[in-house]
Short mmCIF file of C-alpha atoms in Angstrom, two decimals:
data_model
loop_
_atom_site.label_atom_id
_atom_site.label_comp_id
_atom_site.label_asym_id
_atom_site.label_seq_id
_atom_site.Cartn_x
_atom_site.Cartn_y
_atom_site.Cartn_z
CA UNK A 1 0.00 0.00 0.00
CA UNK A 2 1.40 3.42 -0.95
CA UNK A 3 1.70 5.91 1.87
CA UNK A 4 -0.52 8.97 2.18
CA UNK A 5 1.18 12.02 0.64
CA UNK A 6 1.12 15.16 2.76
CA UNK A 7 0.63 18.68 1.39
CA UNK A 8 0.59 21.98 3.26
CA UNK A 9 1.20 25.64 2.46
CA UNK A 10 4.19 27.86 3.11
CA UNK A 11 2.72 29.38 6.28
CA UNK A 12 3.51 26.14 8.12
CA UNK A 13 6.45 26.82 10.44
CA UNK A 14 8.52 23.88 9.23
CA UNK A 15 12.28 23.77 9.01
CA UNK A 16 13.90 22.86 5.71
CA UNK A 17 15.22 19.67 7.32
CA UNK A 18 11.73 18.63 8.45
CA UNK A 19 10.31 19.17 4.96
CA UNK A 20 12.94 16.96 3.33
CA UNK A 21 13.06 14.31 6.05
CA UNK A 22 9.29 13.86 6.11
CA UNK A 23 8.68 14.24 2.35
CA UNK A 24 6.26 17.15 2.87
CA UNK A 25 4.97 19.02 -0.18
CA UNK A 26 4.69 22.82 0.09
CA UNK A 27 2.32 25.10 -1.84
CA UNK A 28 3.69 28.66 -1.52
CA UNK A 29 1.77 31.83 -0.80
CA UNK A 30 2.92 35.12 -2.28
CA UNK A 31 3.63 38.49 -0.73
CA UNK A 32 3.87 41.89 -2.41
CA UNK A 33 6.19 44.56 -1.02
CA UNK A 34 6.23 47.96 -2.74
CA UNK A 35 4.82 46.53 -5.99
CA UNK A 36 7.27 43.61 -6.10
CA UNK A 37 5.79 40.12 -5.71
CA UNK A 38 7.78 37.46 -3.84
CA UNK A 39 7.00 33.76 -3.41
CA UNK A 40 7.41 32.37 0.09
CA UNK A 41 10.20 29.82 0.46
CA UNK A 42 11.18 30.33 -3.19
CA UNK A 43 12.17 33.95 -3.83
CA UNK A 44 12.13 35.29 -0.27
CA UNK A 45 12.98 33.87 3.14
CA UNK A 46 11.29 34.78 6.42
CA UNK A 47 14.40 36.74 7.45
CA UNK A 48 14.56 38.64 4.14
CA UNK A 49 10.87 39.50 4.42
CA UNK A 50 11.42 41.07 7.83
CA UNK A 51 14.24 43.26 6.53
CA UNK A 52 12.15 44.42 3.55
CA UNK A 53 9.09 45.05 5.72
CA UNK A 54 11.11 47.43 7.93
CA UNK A 55 11.75 49.76 5.00
CA UNK A 56 8.54 49.19 2.99
CA UNK A 57 6.52 52.26 2.01
CA UNK A 58 3.26 50.52 2.89
CA UNK A 59 1.93 47.37 4.53
CA UNK A 60 2.93 44.25 2.56
CA UNK A 61 0.08 42.38 0.89
CA UNK A 62 -0.21 38.61 1.05
CA UNK A 63 -2.09 36.45 -1.42
CA UNK A 64 -3.16 32.81 -1.41
CA UNK A 65 -1.82 30.30 -3.93
CA UNK A 66 -3.60 30.15 -7.32
CA UNK A 67 -6.03 27.29 -7.83
CA UNK A 68 -3.86 25.81 -10.58
CA UNK A 69 -0.89 25.28 -8.26
CA UNK A 70 -2.96 23.09 -5.98
CA UNK A 71 -4.51 21.14 -8.86
CA UNK A 72 -1.15 20.49 -10.52
CA UNK A 73 0.41 19.37 -7.24
CA UNK A 74 -2.51 17.09 -6.37
CA UNK A 75 -2.59 15.54 -9.86
CA UNK A 76 1.16 14.91 -9.84
CA UNK A 77 1.23 13.38 -6.36
CA UNK A 78 -1.77 11.16 -7.04
CA UNK A 79 -0.65 9.93 -10.45
CA UNK A 80 0.57 6.67 -8.91
CA UNK A 81 -2.75 6.10 -7.14
CA UNK A 82 -1.67 7.60 -3.81
CA UNK A 83 -4.14 9.35 -1.54
CA UNK A 84 -3.35 12.94 -0.58
CA UNK A 85 -3.99 14.87 2.63
CA UNK A 86 -3.71 18.66 2.44
CA UNK A 87 -3.51 20.53 5.76
CA UNK A 88 -3.81 24.27 5.36
CA UNK A 89 -3.73 27.68 7.00
CA UNK A 90 -6.67 28.74 9.16
CA UNK A 91 -9.63 29.59 6.91
CA UNK A 92 -10.38 32.63 9.10
CA UNK A 93 -7.02 34.14 8.14
CA UNK A 94 -6.82 33.26 4.45
CA UNK A 95 -8.76 31.77 1.54
CA UNK A 96 -6.02 29.15 1.06
CA UNK A 97 -8.11 26.38 2.63
CA UNK A 98 -11.06 27.15 0.36
CA UNK A 99 -8.82 27.12 -2.71
CA UNK A 100 -7.39 23.75 -1.65
CA UNK A 101 -10.93 22.39 -1.31
CA UNK A 102 -11.84 23.62 -4.81
CA UNK A 103 -8.66 22.06 -6.20
CA UNK A 104 -9.42 18.75 -4.48
CA UNK A 105 -12.81 18.64 -6.22
CA UNK A 106 -11.21 19.36 -9.60
CA UNK A 107 -8.17 17.10 -9.22
CA UNK A 108 -7.97 13.63 -10.75
CA UNK A 109 -6.49 12.39 -7.47
CA UNK A 110 -8.14 11.29 -4.24
CA UNK A 111 -7.60 14.33 -1.99
CA UNK A 112 -8.88 15.26 1.46
CA UNK A 113 -8.38 18.75 2.86
CA UNK A 114 -8.17 19.84 6.51
CA UNK A 115 -8.64 23.33 7.92
CA UNK A 116 -5.89 23.49 10.54
CA UNK A 117 -7.60 26.42 12.30
CA UNK A 118 -4.13 27.78 13.02
CA UNK A 119 -0.84 28.74 11.37
CA UNK A 120 2.95 28.88 11.76
CA UNK A 121 4.50 26.26 14.07
CA UNK A 122 1.05 25.20 15.30
CA UNK A 123 0.23 24.19 11.72
CA UNK A 124 3.58 22.40 11.55
CA UNK A 125 2.57 20.26 14.55
CA UNK A 126 -0.37 18.88 12.58
CA UNK A 127 1.62 18.38 9.40
CA UNK A 128 4.44 16.54 11.18
CA UNK A 129 1.97 14.25 12.96
CA UNK A 130 0.36 13.41 9.61
CA UNK A 131 3.74 12.72 8.01
CA UNK A 132 4.79 10.51 10.91
CA UNK A 133 1.64 8.42 10.68
CA UNK A 134 1.90 8.21 6.91
CA UNK A 135 5.34 6.62 7.32
CA UNK A 136 3.76 4.13 9.70
CA UNK A 137 1.29 3.11 6.99
CA UNK A 138 -1.79 4.44 8.78
CA UNK A 139 -5.00 5.06 6.83
CA UNK A 140 -6.07 8.56 5.89
CA UNK A 141 -8.98 8.42 8.35
CA UNK A 142 -6.65 7.40 11.18
CA UNK A 143 -4.32 10.27 10.30
CA UNK A 144 -7.16 12.81 10.19
CA UNK A 145 -8.38 11.66 13.61
CA UNK A 146 -4.91 12.08 15.15
CA UNK A 147 -4.35 15.45 13.47
CA UNK A 148 -7.67 16.60 14.92
CA UNK A 149 -6.42 15.63 18.40
CA UNK A 150 -3.23 17.61 17.88
CA UNK A 151 -5.31 20.64 16.89
CA UNK A 152 -7.55 20.32 19.95
CA UNK A 153 -4.53 20.14 22.26
CA UNK A 154 -2.51 22.96 20.71
CA UNK A 155 -2.24 26.41 22.22
CA UNK A 156 -0.80 29.57 20.70
CA UNK A 157 0.03 32.77 22.58
CA UNK A 158 1.04 35.75 20.47
CA UNK A 159 2.55 38.93 21.84
CA UNK A 160 1.92 42.07 19.77
CA UNK A 161 4.34 44.77 20.82
CA UNK A 162 3.63 47.41 18.17
CA UNK A 163 0.13 48.02 16.81
CA UNK A 164 1.16 49.94 13.68
CA UNK A 165 0.63 47.06 11.25
CA UNK A 166 -2.73 46.17 12.72
CA UNK A 167 -3.82 49.77 12.22
CA UNK A 168 -2.50 49.85 8.64
CA UNK A 169 -4.31 46.60 7.92
CA UNK A 170 -7.62 48.09 9.03
CA UNK A 171 -7.96 45.88 12.08
CA UNK A 172 -7.86 48.80 14.52
CA UNK A 173 -8.97 52.39 14.16
CA UNK A 174 -5.92 54.66 13.60
CA UNK A 175 -6.68 56.84 16.60
CA UNK A 176 -6.87 53.80 18.87
CA UNK A 177 -3.54 52.54 17.55
CA UNK A 178 -1.89 55.90 18.08
CA UNK A 179 -3.09 56.08 21.67
CA UNK A 180 -2.06 52.47 22.34
CA UNK A 181 1.44 52.98 20.98
CA UNK A 182 1.77 56.27 22.85
CA UNK A 183 0.90 54.47 26.07
CA UNK A 184 3.28 51.59 25.23
CA UNK A 185 0.40 49.11 25.29
CA UNK A 186 1.31 45.47 24.59
CA UNK A 187 -1.29 42.84 23.74
CA UNK A 188 -1.43 39.06 24.19
CA UNK A 189 -3.64 37.17 21.73
CA UNK A 190 -4.56 33.56 22.45
CA UNK A 191 -5.51 31.06 19.73
CA UNK A 192 -6.90 27.72 20.86
CA UNK A 193 -8.77 25.35 18.56
CA UNK A 194 -9.53 28.12 16.09
CA UNK A 195 -10.87 30.58 18.67
CA UNK A 196 -9.01 33.90 18.99
CA UNK A 197 -9.22 36.01 22.15
CA UNK A 198 -7.34 39.04 23.47
CA UNK A 199 -6.14 37.72 26.81
CA UNK A 200 -4.08 40.60 28.11
CA UNK A 201 -3.37 44.29 27.61
CA UNK A 202 -0.69 46.12 29.53
CA UNK A 203 2.10 48.65 29.43
CA UNK A 204 5.59 47.59 28.44
CA UNK A 205 7.29 44.22 28.12
CA UNK A 206 6.96 43.66 31.86
CA UNK A 207 3.20 43.20 31.38
CA UNK A 208 3.83 40.53 28.75
CA UNK A 209 6.32 38.74 30.96
CA UNK A 210 3.98 38.94 33.93
CA UNK A 211 1.22 37.30 31.88
CA UNK A 212 3.50 34.43 30.93
CA UNK A 213 4.73 33.86 34.47
CA UNK A 214 1.26 34.06 36.01
CA UNK A 215 -0.77 32.25 33.33
CA UNK A 216 1.15 30.45 30.59
CA UNK A 217 3.91 28.80 32.62
CA UNK A 218 1.57 27.54 35.38
CA UNK A 219 -0.73 26.20 32.67
CA UNK A 220 2.14 24.25 31.12
CA UNK A 221 3.19 22.91 34.52
CA UNK A 222 -0.37 21.78 35.24
CA UNK A 223 -0.60 20.01 31.88
CA UNK A 224 2.62 18.13 32.64
CA UNK A 225 0.94 16.55 35.68
CA UNK A 226 -1.45 14.68 33.40
CA UNK A 227 0.00 14.71 29.87
CA UNK A 228 3.23 15.05 27.94
CA UNK A 229 4.02 18.26 26.12
CA UNK A 230 5.17 16.88 22.79
CA UNK A 231 6.49 19.88 20.90
CA UNK A 232 7.18 23.57 21.48
CA UNK A 233 7.84 26.39 19.04
CA UNK A 234 8.64 30.07 19.36
CA UNK A 235 8.34 32.35 16.34
CA UNK A 236 9.33 36.00 16.24
CA UNK A 237 9.51 39.08 14.04
CA UNK A 238 12.96 40.65 14.09
CA UNK A 239 14.29 40.99 17.62
CA UNK A 240 15.17 37.93 19.70
CA UNK A 241 16.12 39.61 22.99
CA UNK A 242 12.78 39.07 24.71
CA UNK A 243 11.99 35.78 22.97
CA UNK A 244 15.32 34.31 24.10
CA UNK A 245 14.22 35.01 27.66
CA UNK A 246 10.88 33.29 27.03
CA UNK A 247 12.68 30.34 25.44
CA UNK A 248 14.98 29.90 28.45
CA UNK A 249 12.04 29.94 30.85
CA UNK A 250 10.03 27.49 28.77
CA UNK A 251 13.07 25.24 28.43
CA UNK A 252 13.40 25.19 32.23
CA UNK A 253 9.81 23.88 32.47
CA UNK A 254 10.34 21.31 29.68
CA UNK A 255 14.08 20.51 29.79
CA UNK A 256 13.79 17.40 27.62
CA UNK A 257 12.02 19.05 24.67
CA UNK A 258 13.80 20.97 21.96
CA UNK A 259 12.23 24.41 21.52
CA UNK A 260 12.19 25.26 17.82
CA UNK A 261 12.79 28.99 17.48
CA UNK A 262 12.55 30.71 14.11
CA UNK A 263 11.63 33.91 12.28
CA UNK A 264 7.89 33.79 11.65
CA UNK A 265 6.20 33.46 8.27
CA UNK A 266 5.40 36.63 6.26
CA UNK A 267 1.61 36.53 6.74
CA UNK A 268 2.01 36.58 10.53
CA UNK A 269 4.85 39.12 10.43
CA UNK A 270 2.69 41.41 8.27
CA UNK A 271 -0.10 41.71 10.81
CA UNK A 272 1.83 41.02 13.99
CA UNK A 273 4.28 43.80 13.25
CA UNK A 274 7.84 44.40 14.38
CA UNK A 275 8.73 42.69 17.63
CA UNK A 276 5.76 40.32 17.61
CA UNK A 277 6.31 36.76 18.78
CA UNK A 278 4.34 33.60 19.48
CA UNK A 279 4.74 30.64 21.82
CA UNK A 280 3.04 27.45 20.58
CA UNK A 281 2.89 23.96 22.04
CA UNK A 282 0.78 20.84 22.02
CA UNK A 283 0.27 17.98 24.45
CA UNK A 284 -0.99 14.43 24.34
#
């Protein structure tokens, strides 16, 4: 029996080594900076995007992959009769999931599509679980069930340190953003199982750190009493000074787990803004 072939998009926070080792297929999104279009993972890296965003005249614009890219990839992967599982960026953030669904209906191959309800390293958790089970020869229904469990047990905390990009993107009235930045307001956004909430607002980085020490770290310690934390990721936009501190503290709680730390994907960097970061983990 041929293994299930795994597809995801370029917003998944995967390392190059993980992609090759697990035979994961990537469909890239595009980003436009000052009228120049770049393709994620092909013509621009996460680090290069950050540098260009710093000097861009306006807010970068991201766009989902064209329908044809999905269809061509699905047809090629399924030409030998293999089944395909496509796990994609949260449908509330992008139309990528919808495009993948349309492509699955038009493809000659047998394709199933999952809405990850997340992005970045949290999406990578689901993709890596699927790839692992595919290697084990599990059925597509077994893989989908396990991926769903990963999603349900994944948490993402994002710190937004500068609200400029959110204002530019129309997600906050300009006057509110100006006042918030003037007051040095920092925001913590929580994403669990597709539900986004603003969990904390405070002045300065101390308020962010206080939230982590009073809420996130105790939560992780409580989980460890009953479950294993399987994987941890930290993504950031630009500066690593504060995120290195978070990493060290998380590593002290979970000394036996490698914390994957990397520059975040362009779509998150665009709206998170300079200095933004996210801590993501899942348990089972």
